[in-house]
Each structure stands twice: as C-alpha cells, then as structure tokens.
Coordinates of C-alpha atoms and ligand atoms in Angstrom, one line a residue:
M1 CA -0.2 0.0 0.1
K2 CA 1.1 3.4 -0.8
V3 CA 0.5 6.5 1.4
L4 CA 1.3 10.3 1.3
L5 CA 4.2 11.0 3.6
S6 CA 6.4 13.8 4.0
G7 CA 10.0 13.3 4.2
N8 CA 10.3 13.4 7.8
E9 CA 7.4 10.8 8.1
A10 CA 8.9 8.8 5.3
I11 CA 12.7 8.7 7.2
A12 CA 11.0 7.8 10.3
H13 CA 9.0 4.8 8.4
G14 CA 12.5 3.6 6.8
A15 CA 14.3 3.7 10.2
H16 CA 11.2 1.7 11.6
A17 CA 11.3 -0.8 8.9
A18 CA 15.4 -1.1 9.4
G19 CA 14.6 -2.6 12.6
V20 CA 15.9 0.6 14.6
T21 CA 15.7 0.3 18.2
I22 CA 17.2 3.4 19.5
A23 CA 16.5 6.9 17.9
T24 CA 17.8 10.2 19.8
G25 CA 18.1 13.5 18.3
Y26 CA 17.5 17.3 19.5
P27 CA 14.8 19.4 17.7
G28 CA 15.8 21.6 15.0
T29 CA 13.7 22.5 11.6
P30 CA 13.5 21.0 9.2
S31 CA 14.3 17.6 11.0
T32 CA 12.0 17.8 13.8
E33 CA 9.2 15.3 13.0
I34 CA 11.3 12.3 12.3
L35 CA 11.5 11.5 16.0
E36 CA 8.1 12.9 16.8
T37 CA 7.0 10.3 14.3
L38 CA 9.1 7.2 15.3
S39 CA 8.1 8.0 19.0
R40 CA 4.8 6.9 18.3
Y41 CA 6.2 3.5 17.9
E42 CA 6.3 1.4 21.1
E43 CA 9.1 -0.8 19.9
V44 CA 11.4 2.1 19.3
D45 CA 12.9 4.0 22.2
A46 CA 12.8 7.4 20.9
S47 CA 14.0 10.4 23.1
W48 CA 15.1 14.1 22.8
A49 CA 18.6 14.6 24.1
P50 CA 19.8 17.8 25.6
N51 CA 21.9 18.4 22.4
E52 CA 23.1 16.8 19.2
K53 CA 26.4 16.2 20.5
V54 CA 24.9 14.1 23.5
A55 CA 22.4 12.2 21.1
L56 CA 25.2 11.1 18.8
E57 CA 27.4 9.8 21.6
V58 CA 23.9 7.8 23.0
G59 CA 23.5 6.8 19.6
I60 CA 27.2 5.6 19.4
G61 CA 26.4 3.9 22.6
A62 CA 23.4 2.2 21.1
S63 CA 25.2 1.1 18.0
L64 CA 28.2 -0.4 20.5
G65 CA 25.4 -2.3 22.5
G66 CA 24.3 -3.9 19.2
A67 CA 21.2 -1.7 18.5
R68 CA 20.7 0.0 15.1
A69 CA 20.4 3.7 16.2
L70 CA 19.1 6.8 14.1
V71 CA 20.4 10.1 15.1
T72 CA 18.6 13.2 13.9
M73 CA 19.5 16.9 13.9
K74 CA 19.2 20.1 11.7
H75 CA 22.5 21.1 9.6
V76 CA 23.8 23.2 12.5
G77 CA 23.4 20.6 15.0
L78 CA 26.4 18.5 13.4
N79 CA 28.5 21.4 13.9
V80 CA 27.3 20.6 17.7
A81 CA 28.1 16.8 17.1
A82 CA 30.6 17.1 14.9
D83 CA 33.5 16.3 17.6
P84 CA 32.2 12.6 18.1
L85 CA 31.3 12.2 14.6
F86 CA 35.0 12.5 13.1
T87 CA 36.1 10.0 15.2
L88 CA 33.4 7.5 15.2
A89 CA 34.4 7.2 11.1
Y90 CA 37.7 5.5 12.9
T91 CA 35.9 3.1 15.7
G92 CA 33.2 2.1 13.1
V93 CA 30.0 0.6 14.5
N94 CA 28.4 -2.4 15.9
G95 CA 24.7 -1.9 15.2
G96 CA 24.2 0.5 12.1
I97 CA 24.2 4.3 13.0
V98 CA 22.4 6.9 10.4
I99 CA 22.7 10.5 11.3
I100 CA 20.0 12.6 9.4
S101 CA 21.6 16.2 8.8
A102 CA 18.6 18.2 7.5
D103 CA 19.8 21.3 6.1
D104 CA 18.2 24.4 5.2
P105 CA 19.1 26.1 2.1
G106 CA 17.4 29.7 1.8
M107 CA 17.4 29.9 5.6
H108 CA 13.9 29.2 5.8
S109 CA 14.4 29.0 10.0
S110 CA 18.1 28.9 10.3
Q111 CA 20.7 31.2 11.3
N112 CA 23.2 30.3 8.3
E113 CA 23.0 27.6 5.2
Q114 CA 26.0 25.7 5.7
D115 CA 26.5 23.1 2.9
N116 CA 26.8 19.8 5.2
R117 CA 27.8 17.6 2.3
Y118 CA 31.3 18.9 3.2
Y119 CA 30.9 17.0 6.7
A120 CA 30.8 13.8 4.8
K121 CA 34.3 14.7 3.3
A122 CA 35.8 16.2 6.1
A123 CA 34.8 13.6 8.6
K124 CA 35.0 10.5 6.0
V125 CA 31.7 8.9 6.2
P126 CA 29.5 7.5 3.5
M127 CA 26.5 10.3 2.6
F128 CA 23.2 9.7 0.7
E129 CA 20.9 12.4 -0.4
P130 CA 17.0 11.3 -1.1
S131 CA 15.0 13.2 -4.0
D132 CA 11.5 12.6 -2.3
S133 CA 9.8 10.7 0.5
E134 CA 9.7 7.3 -1.0
E135 CA 13.4 7.3 -1.8
A136 CA 14.2 8.8 1.8
A137 CA 12.5 5.6 3.5
F138 CA 14.4 3.5 1.1
L139 CA 17.8 5.1 1.6
V140 CA 17.3 5.2 5.5
D141 CA 16.9 1.4 5.2
E142 CA 19.8 1.2 2.8
A143 CA 22.2 3.1 5.0
F144 CA 21.7 0.8 7.9
K145 CA 23.1 -2.2 6.1
I146 CA 25.6 -0.2 4.3
S147 CA 26.8 1.4 8.0
E148 CA 26.9 -2.2 9.2
N149 CA 28.7 -4.1 6.0
F150 CA 31.4 -1.1 5.8
D151 CA 31.6 -0.8 9.7
I152 CA 31.0 3.1 9.5
P153 CA 28.3 5.7 10.2
V154 CA 26.3 6.9 7.4
I155 CA 24.9 10.4 7.0
V156 CA 21.9 11.0 5.1
R157 CA 21.4 14.5 4.0
T158 CA 18.0 16.0 3.3
T159 CA 17.2 19.4 2.7
T160 CA 13.7 21.6 3.8
R161 CA 11.7 20.6 0.8
V162 CA 12.5 16.6 1.0
N163 CA 11.7 17.1 4.8
H164 CA 8.7 18.8 4.5
S165 CA 7.1 17.9 0.9
K166 CA 4.8 14.8 0.5
S167 CA 5.1 12.2 -1.8
L168 CA 3.8 8.6 -1.9
V169 CA 5.6 5.8 -0.1
D170 CA 4.9 2.0 -0.1
V171 CA 4.4 1.1 3.8
D172 CA 4.2 -2.3 3.4
I173 CA 8.0 -2.9 4.1
E174 CA 8.5 -5.7 7.0
R175 CA 10.1 -4.5 10.1
V176 CA 13.2 -6.7 10.8
V177 CA 15.0 -6.1 13.8
K178 CA 18.7 -7.5 13.8
E179 CA 20.5 -6.9 17.3
T180 CA 24.3 -8.1 17.3
G181 CA 25.2 -7.9 21.3
Y182 CA 27.8 -6.3 22.8
E183 CA 31.4 -7.1 22.4
K184 CA 34.3 -5.6 24.5
N185 CA 36.9 -4.5 21.7
A186 CA 39.3 -2.1 23.4
K187 CA 41.5 -2.0 20.0
K188 CA 38.4 -0.8 18.0
Y189 CA 36.9 1.4 20.4
V190 CA 39.6 3.3 22.6
M191 CA 40.8 5.9 20.0
I192 CA 44.4 6.4 22.2
P193 CA 47.0 7.5 19.3
A194 CA 48.1 3.8 18.9
N195 CA 44.9 2.3 17.9
A196 CA 43.6 5.6 16.3
K197 CA 46.7 5.4 13.8
E198 CA 45.6 1.9 12.5
R199 CA 41.9 2.8 12.3
R200 CA 42.8 5.7 10.3
R201 CA 44.7 3.6 7.9
L202 CA 41.6 1.2 7.8
L203 CA 39.3 3.9 7.0
E204 CA 40.9 5.0 4.1
S205 CA 40.7 1.5 2.9
K206 CA 37.1 1.4 3.4
L207 CA 36.4 4.6 1.8
D208 CA 38.3 2.9 -1.5
A209 CA 35.6 0.1 -1.2
L210 CA 32.9 2.6 -0.4
A211 CA 33.9 4.3 -3.8
E212 CA 33.6 1.1 -5.6
F213 CA 30.3 0.4 -4.4
S214 CA 29.3 4.0 -5.0
E215 CA 29.7 2.9 -8.8
G216 CA 27.2 0.3 -9.1
F217 CA 24.9 1.8 -6.5
S218 CA 21.3 1.7 -7.9
G219 CA 20.8 5.3 -6.7
N220 CA 23.4 6.6 -8.8
R221 CA 21.9 6.2 -12.0
V222 CA 22.0 7.7 -15.6
E223 CA 18.5 8.5 -17.2
W224 CA 18.9 8.7 -21.1
G225 CA 17.6 11.5 -23.2
S226 CA 19.2 13.7 -25.6
R227 CA 22.8 13.7 -25.2
H228 CA 23.1 17.5 -26.2
I229 CA 23.0 18.5 -22.5
G230 CA 23.7 16.0 -19.9
F231 CA 22.6 17.1 -16.1
I232 CA 24.3 16.0 -13.0
T233 CA 22.6 16.6 -9.9
S234 CA 21.2 15.1 -6.6
G235 CA 18.6 15.7 -4.0
I236 CA 15.6 18.0 -4.6
S237 CA 17.7 19.5 -7.6
Y238 CA 17.1 16.6 -9.4
Q239 CA 13.3 17.0 -9.5
Y240 CA 13.6 20.7 -10.5
V241 CA 15.9 19.3 -13.6
K242 CA 13.3 16.4 -14.6
E243 CA 10.6 19.0 -14.3
L244 CA 12.3 21.5 -16.7
Y245 CA 14.2 19.4 -19.1
P246 CA 12.0 16.1 -19.1
D247 CA 14.1 15.1 -22.5
A248 CA 17.4 15.7 -21.1
S249 CA 20.2 13.0 -20.1
V250 CA 20.3 13.3 -16.3
L251 CA 22.9 11.5 -13.9
K252 CA 21.2 11.5 -10.7
L253 CA 23.9 11.2 -7.9
T254 CA 22.1 9.6 -4.6
M255 CA 25.5 8.5 -2.9
T256 CA 27.2 11.9 -2.8
Y257 CA 30.6 10.5 -0.8
P258 CA 32.4 9.1 -2.1
L259 CA 31.5 9.9 -5.4
P260 CA 31.4 7.5 -8.4
R261 CA 34.3 8.8 -10.5
R262 CA 33.8 6.3 -13.4
L263 CA 30.1 6.9 -13.8
I264 CA 30.6 10.5 -13.7
S265 CA 33.5 10.4 -16.1
E266 CA 31.7 8.1 -18.7
F267 CA 28.2 10.4 -18.5
I268 CA 30.1 13.5 -19.2
G269 CA 32.3 11.7 -21.9
Q270 CA 28.9 10.6 -24.1
V271 CA 27.2 14.2 -23.5
D272 CA 27.9 17.3 -25.5
E273 CA 27.9 19.5 -22.2
A274 CA 27.7 18.6 -19.4
I275 CA 26.0 20.7 -16.3
V276 CA 26.0 20.4 -12.8
V277 CA 23.1 21.5 -10.9
E278 CA 23.3 21.5 -7.1
E279 CA 22.0 23.7 -4.1
L280 CA 24.2 25.7 -2.4
D281 CA 27.9 25.1 -2.8
P282 CA 29.7 23.9 -5.7
Y283 CA 30.2 20.7 -4.0
L284 CA 30.0 18.0 -6.9
E285 CA 31.1 20.6 -9.6
D286 CA 34.8 21.5 -7.5
Q287 CA 35.1 17.7 -7.3
I288 CA 34.5 16.6 -10.8
K289 CA 36.7 19.6 -12.3
A290 CA 39.4 18.4 -9.5
W291 CA 39.3 15.2 -11.6
G292 CA 39.9 17.3 -14.9
L293 CA 36.5 16.7 -16.3
Q294 CA 35.0 19.5 -17.9
V295 CA 31.9 20.7 -16.5
T296 CA 29.8 23.8 -16.0
G297 CA 27.3 25.0 -13.1
K298 CA 27.9 27.8 -10.5
Q299 CA 28.4 30.0 -13.8
Y300 CA 24.6 29.8 -14.5
I301 CA 23.1 28.5 -10.8
P302 CA 23.2 30.7 -8.1
N303 CA 25.3 29.2 -5.1
I304 CA 23.0 31.3 -2.1
G305 CA 19.4 30.2 -1.4
E306 CA 16.9 27.5 -2.1
L307 CA 16.7 26.6 -5.8
S308 CA 13.4 26.5 -7.8
P309 CA 12.6 25.5 -11.3
D310 CA 12.1 29.3 -12.0
I311 CA 15.6 30.0 -10.7
I312 CA 17.2 27.1 -12.6
A313 CA 15.1 28.2 -15.7
L314 CA 16.3 31.6 -15.6
G315 CA 20.3 30.7 -14.8
L316 CA 20.2 28.1 -17.7
G317 CA 17.9 31.0 -19.8
S318 CA 20.5 31.8 -22.1
K319 CA 20.9 28.0 -23.2
D320 CA 17.0 27.4 -23.1
E321 CA 14.9 29.7 -24.7
E322 CA 12.0 28.0 -24.6
V323 CA 12.0 27.5 -21.0
E324 CA 10.8 30.9 -19.2
P325 CA 10.2 31.4 -15.4
S326 CA 6.4 31.4 -14.8
G327 CA 6.7 35.0 -13.5
E328 CA 4.1 33.9 -10.5
D329 CA 3.2 36.6 -8.3
E330 CA 5.4 36.6 -4.9
L331 CA 3.3 35.7 -2.1
P332 CA 3.0 39.0 0.4
A333 CA 5.8 38.2 3.3
R334 CA 4.6 37.6 6.6
P335 CA 7.0 38.3 9.1
P336 CA 7.0 36.7 12.2
V337 CA 6.3 38.2 15.8
L338 CA 6.0 37.1 19.3
C339 CA 2.6 35.6 19.7
A340 CA -0.1 37.7 21.5
G341 CA 0.3 37.0 25.6
C342 CA 3.8 35.8 24.7
P343 CA 5.8 35.6 28.5
H344 CA 8.9 36.9 26.5
R345 CA 7.3 40.4 25.5
G346 CA 7.4 42.3 28.6
V347 CA 11.1 41.2 29.5
F348 CA 12.3 42.8 26.3
Y349 CA 10.1 45.7 26.5
V350 CA 11.9 46.3 29.5
L351 CA 15.4 45.6 28.3
R352 CA 14.9 48.2 25.7
R353 CA 13.8 50.7 28.4
L354 CA 17.1 49.9 30.6
K355 CA 19.4 50.2 27.5
L356 CA 21.5 47.5 28.3
I357 CA 23.8 45.5 26.1
V358 CA 21.7 42.6 25.4
T359 CA 23.5 39.4 23.8
G360 CA 20.8 37.0 22.8
D361 CA 20.4 33.5 21.3
I362 CA 18.5 31.5 19.5
G363 CA 14.7 30.8 20.2
C364 CA 11.1 32.3 19.8
Y365 CA 13.0 35.4 21.9
T366 CA 15.3 36.0 19.3
L367 CA 12.5 38.2 17.7
G368 CA 12.8 40.4 20.4
V369 CA 15.4 42.0 17.9
L370 CA 12.5 43.4 15.8
P371 CA 10.9 46.6 16.0
P372 CA 9.5 47.8 18.3
L373 CA 11.2 45.9 20.7
E374 CA 14.7 46.2 19.1
S375 CA 16.5 45.2 22.5
M376 CA 19.0 42.3 21.2
D377 CA 22.6 42.9 20.2
T378 CA 23.7 39.6 18.9
C379 CA 22.6 36.3 18.1
I380 CA 25.3 33.7 16.6
C381 CA 24.5 30.0 17.5
M382 CA 22.8 28.4 20.5
G383 CA 24.1 28.7 23.6
A384 CA 26.3 31.9 22.4
S385 CA 24.7 34.6 24.5
I386 CA 26.4 33.9 27.8
G387 CA 30.0 33.3 26.5
N388 CA 29.3 36.8 24.3
A389 CA 28.0 38.6 27.3
M390 CA 31.6 37.5 29.3
G391 CA 33.6 38.5 26.3
I392 CA 31.7 42.1 26.0
Q393 CA 31.8 42.5 29.7
K394 CA 35.7 41.6 29.7
A395 CA 36.1 44.1 26.5
T396 CA 34.1 47.2 27.8
G397 CA 34.3 46.6 31.3
R398 CA 30.6 47.4 31.5
K399 CA 28.7 45.7 34.1
D400 CA 25.3 46.3 32.3
V401 CA 25.9 43.3 30.1
V402 CA 22.8 40.8 29.9
A403 CA 22.8 37.6 27.9
V404 CA 19.4 36.3 27.1
I405 CA 18.5 32.7 26.6
G406 CA 15.7 30.1 26.1
D407 CA 15.2 27.2 28.9
S408 CA 15.8 24.6 26.1
T409 CA 18.9 26.9 24.8
F410 CA 20.2 26.8 28.2
I411 CA 20.2 23.2 28.8
H412 CA 21.3 22.9 25.3
S413 CA 24.7 24.6 25.6
G414 CA 24.2 27.7 27.9
I415 CA 25.8 25.7 31.1
T416 CA 29.3 25.3 30.2
P417 CA 29.5 29.3 29.3
L418 CA 27.7 29.9 32.8
I419 CA 30.6 28.0 34.2
D420 CA 33.1 30.1 32.5
I421 CA 31.6 33.3 33.8
V422 CA 31.5 31.9 37.2
Y423 CA 34.9 30.6 37.3
N424 CA 36.8 33.2 35.5
Q425 CA 35.2 36.1 37.9
G426 CA 32.7 37.8 35.4
V427 CA 29.7 39.9 36.7
S428 CA 27.3 39.4 34.0
T429 CA 23.5 38.7 34.7
V430 CA 22.2 35.9 32.5
I431 CA 18.2 35.9 32.1
I432 CA 16.6 32.3 31.7
L433 CA 13.4 32.8 29.6
D434 CA 11.8 29.7 31.0
N435 CA 8.4 29.3 29.2
R436 CA 8.9 25.5 29.8
T437 CA 9.2 24.3 26.2
T438 CA 11.4 24.4 23.2
A439 CA 8.7 26.8 21.7
M440 CA 10.4 27.8 18.5
T441 CA 10.6 24.4 17.2
G442 CA 7.0 23.2 17.9
Q443 CA 6.7 22.7 22.0
Q444 CA 8.8 20.0 22.1
D445 CA 9.7 18.8 25.9
H446 CA 13.2 18.9 27.5
P447 CA 14.8 18.1 30.6
G448 CA 13.4 21.0 32.3
T449 CA 9.8 19.9 31.5
G450 CA 10.1 16.6 33.2
T451 CA 8.3 14.9 30.6
T452 CA 10.0 12.7 28.1
L453 CA 9.5 12.5 24.1
K454 CA 7.2 9.4 24.7
G455 CA 5.0 11.2 27.2
A456 CA 6.4 9.5 30.3
E457 CA 7.1 11.4 33.5
S458 CA 10.4 12.0 34.4
R459 CA 12.6 13.8 36.7
E460 CA 12.5 17.5 36.4
L461 CA 15.6 19.4 35.8
N462 CA 15.8 21.9 38.5
L463 CA 17.3 25.1 37.0
E464 CA 17.9 27.3 40.1
K465 CA 19.4 24.3 42.0
L466 CA 21.6 23.9 38.7
V467 CA 22.9 27.3 38.5
R468 CA 23.6 27.7 42.4
A469 CA 25.6 24.1 42.0
I470 CA 27.7 26.0 39.4
G471 CA 28.7 28.7 41.7
V472 CA 25.9 31.3 40.9
E473 CA 24.9 32.8 44.4
S474 CA 22.7 35.3 43.1
V475 CA 19.8 33.8 41.4
R476 CA 16.2 35.3 41.2
V477 CA 13.1 33.9 39.8
A478 CA 10.4 36.1 38.7
D479 CA 7.3 36.5 36.4
P480 CA 7.4 38.2 33.2
Y481 CA 3.9 39.3 33.0
N482 CA 5.0 41.5 36.1
L483 CA 6.6 44.5 34.3
K484 CA 7.5 46.3 37.6
A485 CA 8.9 43.1 39.1
V486 CA 10.7 42.5 35.9
K487 CA 12.4 46.0 35.8
Q488 CA 13.2 45.9 39.6
V489 CA 14.9 42.1 39.4
I490 CA 17.1 43.3 36.5
K491 CA 18.1 46.6 37.8
E492 CA 19.3 44.9 41.0
E493 CA 21.1 42.3 39.4
I494 CA 23.0 44.5 37.1
E495 CA 24.3 46.5 40.0
K496 CA 26.3 43.5 41.5
E497 CA 29.7 42.9 41.2
E498 CA 29.2 39.2 40.9
P499 CA 27.6 36.8 38.2
S500 CA 23.6 36.3 38.7
V501 CA 20.9 34.4 37.1
I502 CA 17.4 35.7 37.0
I503 CA 14.7 32.7 35.8
F504 CA 11.8 34.7 34.2
R505 CA 9.2 31.6 34.4
R506 CA 5.7 31.5 32.6
A507 CA 4.4 28.7 30.2
C508 CA 4.1 29.2 26.7
L509 CA 0.6 30.0 25.9
L510 CA 1.0 27.2 23.4
V511 CA 1.4 24.8 25.8
E512 CA -0.7 26.3 28.5
K513 CA -3.7 27.7 26.8
S514 CA -4.9 30.9 28.6
N515 CA -8.2 31.2 30.3
A516 CA -8.3 34.9 31.1
A517 CA -10.7 37.0 29.6
P518 CA -9.4 39.2 26.7
F519 CA -9.2 42.8 27.0
A520 CA -10.5 46.1 24.8
V521 CA -9.8 49.7 24.8
N522 CA -12.4 52.1 25.8
E523 CA -13.2 55.7 25.0
K524 CA -10.3 57.0 27.7
C525 CA -7.5 56.3 25.3
N526 CA -6.0 59.2 24.2
G527 CA -4.0 57.8 21.6
C528 CA -0.2 58.0 23.1
K529 CA 0.7 54.7 21.8
V530 CA 2.6 53.2 24.5
C531 CA 0.7 50.0 24.0
L532 CA 1.9 49.7 20.7
K533 CA 5.4 49.6 21.8
L534 CA 5.0 46.1 22.7
G535 CA 4.5 45.0 19.5
C536 CA 1.8 42.8 20.2
P537 CA -0.2 41.5 17.1
A538 CA -3.5 41.7 19.2
I539 CA -3.2 45.5 19.4
S540 CA -3.5 47.5 16.4
W541 CA -4.1 51.2 15.7
E542 CA -7.4 52.6 13.9
D543 CA -8.6 56.3 13.9
N544 CA -6.1 57.4 16.2
K545 CA -6.9 54.9 19.0
A546 CA -5.5 51.6 20.0
V547 CA -7.8 48.7 19.3
I548 CA -7.5 45.3 20.9
E549 CA -8.9 42.3 18.8
P550 CA -10.4 40.2 21.3
S551 CA -10.1 36.7 19.6
Q552 CA -6.5 37.0 19.7
C553 CA -5.8 38.8 23.4
T554 CA -4.9 36.5 25.8
G555 CA -5.4 38.6 28.9
C556 CA -1.6 38.8 29.8
E557 CA -2.3 42.1 31.3
V558 CA 0.7 43.4 30.0
C559 CA -0.4 46.3 28.1
V560 CA -2.7 47.2 30.9
Q561 CA 0.3 47.7 33.2
L562 CA 1.3 50.4 30.4
C563 CA -1.6 52.4 29.9
K564 CA -1.8 55.2 32.2
K565 CA -5.1 56.1 31.2
D566 CA -6.9 53.1 32.5
A567 CA -7.9 52.8 28.8
I568 CA -7.6 48.8 28.6
V569 CA -10.5 47.6 30.4
K570 CA -11.9 43.7 30.5
Y571 CA -13.6 42.9 27.2
Q572 CA -17.5 43.3 27.8
Ligands
LIG601 C1 22.4 23.6 16.9 C2 21.0 23.7 16.7 N1 20.2 22.9 17.0 C3 19.0 23.2 17.1 C4 18.5 24.3 16.5 C5 17.1 24.6 16.1 N2 16.5 25.3 17.4 C6 16.4 26.8 17.4 S1 16.1 27.8 18.7 C7 15.7 26.2 19.6 C8 15.3 26.2 21.1 C9 14.3 27.0 21.3 O1 13.8 26.8 22.7 P1 14.1 27.8 24.0 O2 15.5 28.2 24.1 O3 13.4 27.1 25.1 O4 13.3 29.1 23.5 P2 11.8 29.2 23.0 O5 11.6 29.2 21.5 O6 10.9 28.3 23.6 O7 11.6 30.8 23.5 C10 16.2 25.0 19.0 C11 16.1 23.6 19.1 C12 19.6 25.4 16.3 N3 19.2 26.8 15.7 N4 20.9 25.0 16.2

C-alpha cells in the first residue's frame, strides 16, 4: 500500500522498517518530525537529548550495544555533534548508525545555510541524499545495511523541501530487527593514538571500497535522453531538472560521498555539455573539475539560497530559450512576531527601556530583535549569548551586559559558558526565559519540563539548583508578566559585582492555554501609543486610537500595566 508521507515521516518509516530500536536527536527545523513520528512506535526507544552531541554519543553507545541507532538533527546540529562524528568514522560501528542532517537552503528557519555535504568528505563517512519521500525511506533502510557492511556511520542529508514535501511511499515493508549484542573491543573503540593510527589507515581502505560500491549503487543512475546537454544533479535539484528538462540526459547522484568517479566520467564523455545543478555550494562541481573533467554549473546556478525550477530556468535561460520563468506573483511576506500573550514580550520591553547591552540566543525570543522591541545586540548560535556577554563585559568593562537565553537553549549549551563566567570572575547577568518548552521548534519537551518525548513523567531538571551548583549565588525567579518586578529585578542584578541569574518563568501560551478574559480599549484612550510599543499582534491602531482584537488577546495584562489612562479594560 502506498500512502502520502512527508520526507520526515518517510525517514521515520524507513528507520522503523530497518529495525531501529534506539532513536535520538535534538529538535531543529526541518528535522523535528522524524523523532516525533518514531516516538509513536512502542518498539522504538525515541528520545530528545539535551543537544546533538549528546544525541550522537547516545547513538554510538546504542550501536556498540548492538542496536541499530538513528540520530537526527538540523544542519547546524552537526556542528555540535562534529566532535564525536569525526572519531566515530575511525571506530566504526557495531549496530548500524545513521545520522540525519537536515539542511536548510534559503534559511527558512536557520541562522546560516551551511552545506553539510562537506561534513561527509571532512569526516570521511558515506553520504546519501534522497530526492523524495519514497527514496528517503528506502535510503534510510539501505544506509543501515551499508553502515554495518562497511563498519562505518552513514549520513543521510536532506533539505527542507524533501523533509517537508509529501509524496507516495510504499508502507508494506516488514520490520526486521537484527541485534548483534555487545562485545568488548578496546582496539576498535578506545581511540588512543596507537589504536587511532591503525583505524585511520583502515578508514582509508573502507573509503576505497565505498567508492567502488558507489559506482554500482542503484541510486546513482543515468537516465538517458538527448545527449546535447547532460545534467549531473542530486537531492531536490533532481526533481527540478526533471520538471524543466524531461528530455535531457540526467545523471542522478544519490550517494554523494564517495562519488562514483568512473560513472561521472563516462557520463560526461557521452554528452555534448555537462552541467551540474546543485543547491548551495559547488560541492559536486569542484570535485568533478578536480578530476580534470569538463563541467559547468555555478556560472549559471546561484550558490546562495534555495533553488526552484524558476531560478534554474532563469540561470540556464541563455541555453534554453523555450523555458521561461513562470513569473507568478510572489506571496506577500509575513514576518514572524512573538505571539499575543508571549511571556517573552514584557522582558524585552523592559530591556529596551533600560538600554543595556543584550547578548541574545536562538529561540522564539530572538524575535526581541525586531521593532518595536529592538532589544537584542547579538545572536550567533545556540548557547552563544552567555560567552558573548562575558567577552563584551571583559572588553568594555561594562557591568550592564545581560545574556538572554531560553530554557531549552540553556540546557543545550548554556551551562558550560555560565561555568566560565563564574570561574573567570565575570559579573554579567544571565536571564533564562523559562517558558517550559522548546517553543521555537514546535513545543518539544526537554529535561526542564520533566516529560519525555514518549510522554513519560521524568525527573524535572531544577534550573535554580543547577545554577547555584555552578556557583552563582545571586539567583532570582520572577514572573515576566509583571513589568514592575521584571524591571526591578534586572536593575538590582546588573548592579551586583558578581554573576547572577534571573529566571523569568511563565509557560508558553501554546503549551498552557490561557483562560483569562480578553481586554478591550475604551473611550479613555488618548492615542499615546505606549501599548503599541509592545508589538503585540492583538493590538492595532485605528482612527487615532488603539484597538485590541478580542479573539487574539490572551488577557496577559502586560499592556494594561503600561496604560496611564486606564483605557484598557476587560472586554464586555
Ligand atoms: C545547534 C542547533 N540545534 C537546534 C536548533 C534549532 N533551535 C532553534 S532555537 C531552539 C530552542 C528554542 O527553545 P528555547 O530556548 O526554550 O526558546 P523558546 O523558543 O521556547 O522561546 C532550537 C531547538 C538550532 N538553531 N541550532
């Protein structure tokens, strides 16, 4: 039976069919739904790790224990997990390990658009790139076999379009579980230099064998058509090429590390002109050129952003007069905003008033950078806010440097930089915006919520106790809906000659719905616009007066506290 599945659902399905028993990862768009889907299978132990490095390390342990392990993350997550990855290539696996790297060309929801194909080459591990859901399911299953046959971890690299688009997948594949059991083997798994040197040489011979495998792998295939132009492509770009040039010859590469050199060379030799169509960097093109083969690519196809049939047609326009961009109107932009009633809003309002240096981090609260709140000075990567604050404080000598970080992000990578502040005698204030969830990626649980991915009750990480144990003595907890309290506690803490942590705690409204009655604006409104400075999407401006949309207002009362005219009252 074939059913319509997203790429993420298909990957989960493929992993289930492959007999995966342990699956772990850290949320991150566009990868998140893979583990959420897998968690519905009773027979799969699916869990959120505190970060991607821990996820991969658990995956490695599971593999050594004999299980097939799936580890999922978004592209930048692989930066966090890179340390174990590079050495895992040396040790190899026991049960198969497949790592999903979900890349985000176009940065729909990411801070950069790094091309993770280079990770496969740099870490020396095989990589596969599906072009649709059916292939994603097939490749995950296949990747486990390759992982075990070649004793190596495998990366399956997807991109947002593949993760989130739906296509038909055969779901009648039977689940086969194969567990190999644990066997002590220090020479293989303890990477002291003496052992690592041997494994390093072995890895090179595995790559030679994998390159040979790549030549005959069914996913690397030629689809012959006109020999005037031959396209070399992979992933979602393959779909675009087929849509635009159904009659052209195409070499579809599905195993993109190691590449099948002979297959590519023979293909190029049989077409008049070979063009590489690939998203982001000239990963394929550079390698093919390095072999001394004649191809073009990036001279026509942009290396920035997501591709589309239109962009490719435009780029190759001079070559194919018949293909014109469709010229469809762009959809109107809908910039993201903090939700009405978001507990982060009041904190940013106060931070702006106080004119502090605010080092920011990644999560819903990053939207505090946008007007009218405009109260964030930096945002680099998860966990960076705290180290950034320490550095700015050291360089400027200013005490009024505040790091702002979400609860999930603090647990992910905020703990070690806080240790640095304490250890190296910093005095910055760290604000943890504890909304009791990982809101940005769709409200996933984390150690601080006390509930697992499977919905089981677990021990809740106590942030106050944790930061005290690190050595922070000034630890305050306050309600972010109370603007006076927010202002007072921040002012007091930045004055101190010691590190301090403020936890503003209030659940995200998408997790705990509000039952409070909405508010409305009455005739006392004098049009001062102070309530508009909150940037609440429930408040708008009509006929020189503020207006609150009752269906959007959550009754948080933050705007009520700002109105000097008592013009914001319960909706009647
Ligand atoms: C290394 C890395 N992994 C995952 C992500 C995806 N991501 C962005 S923010 C975030 C966590 C947000 O949760 P939290 O810090 O609690 O803030 P909230 O969105 O709830 O305000 C995640 C998982 C990322 N950007 N980088």
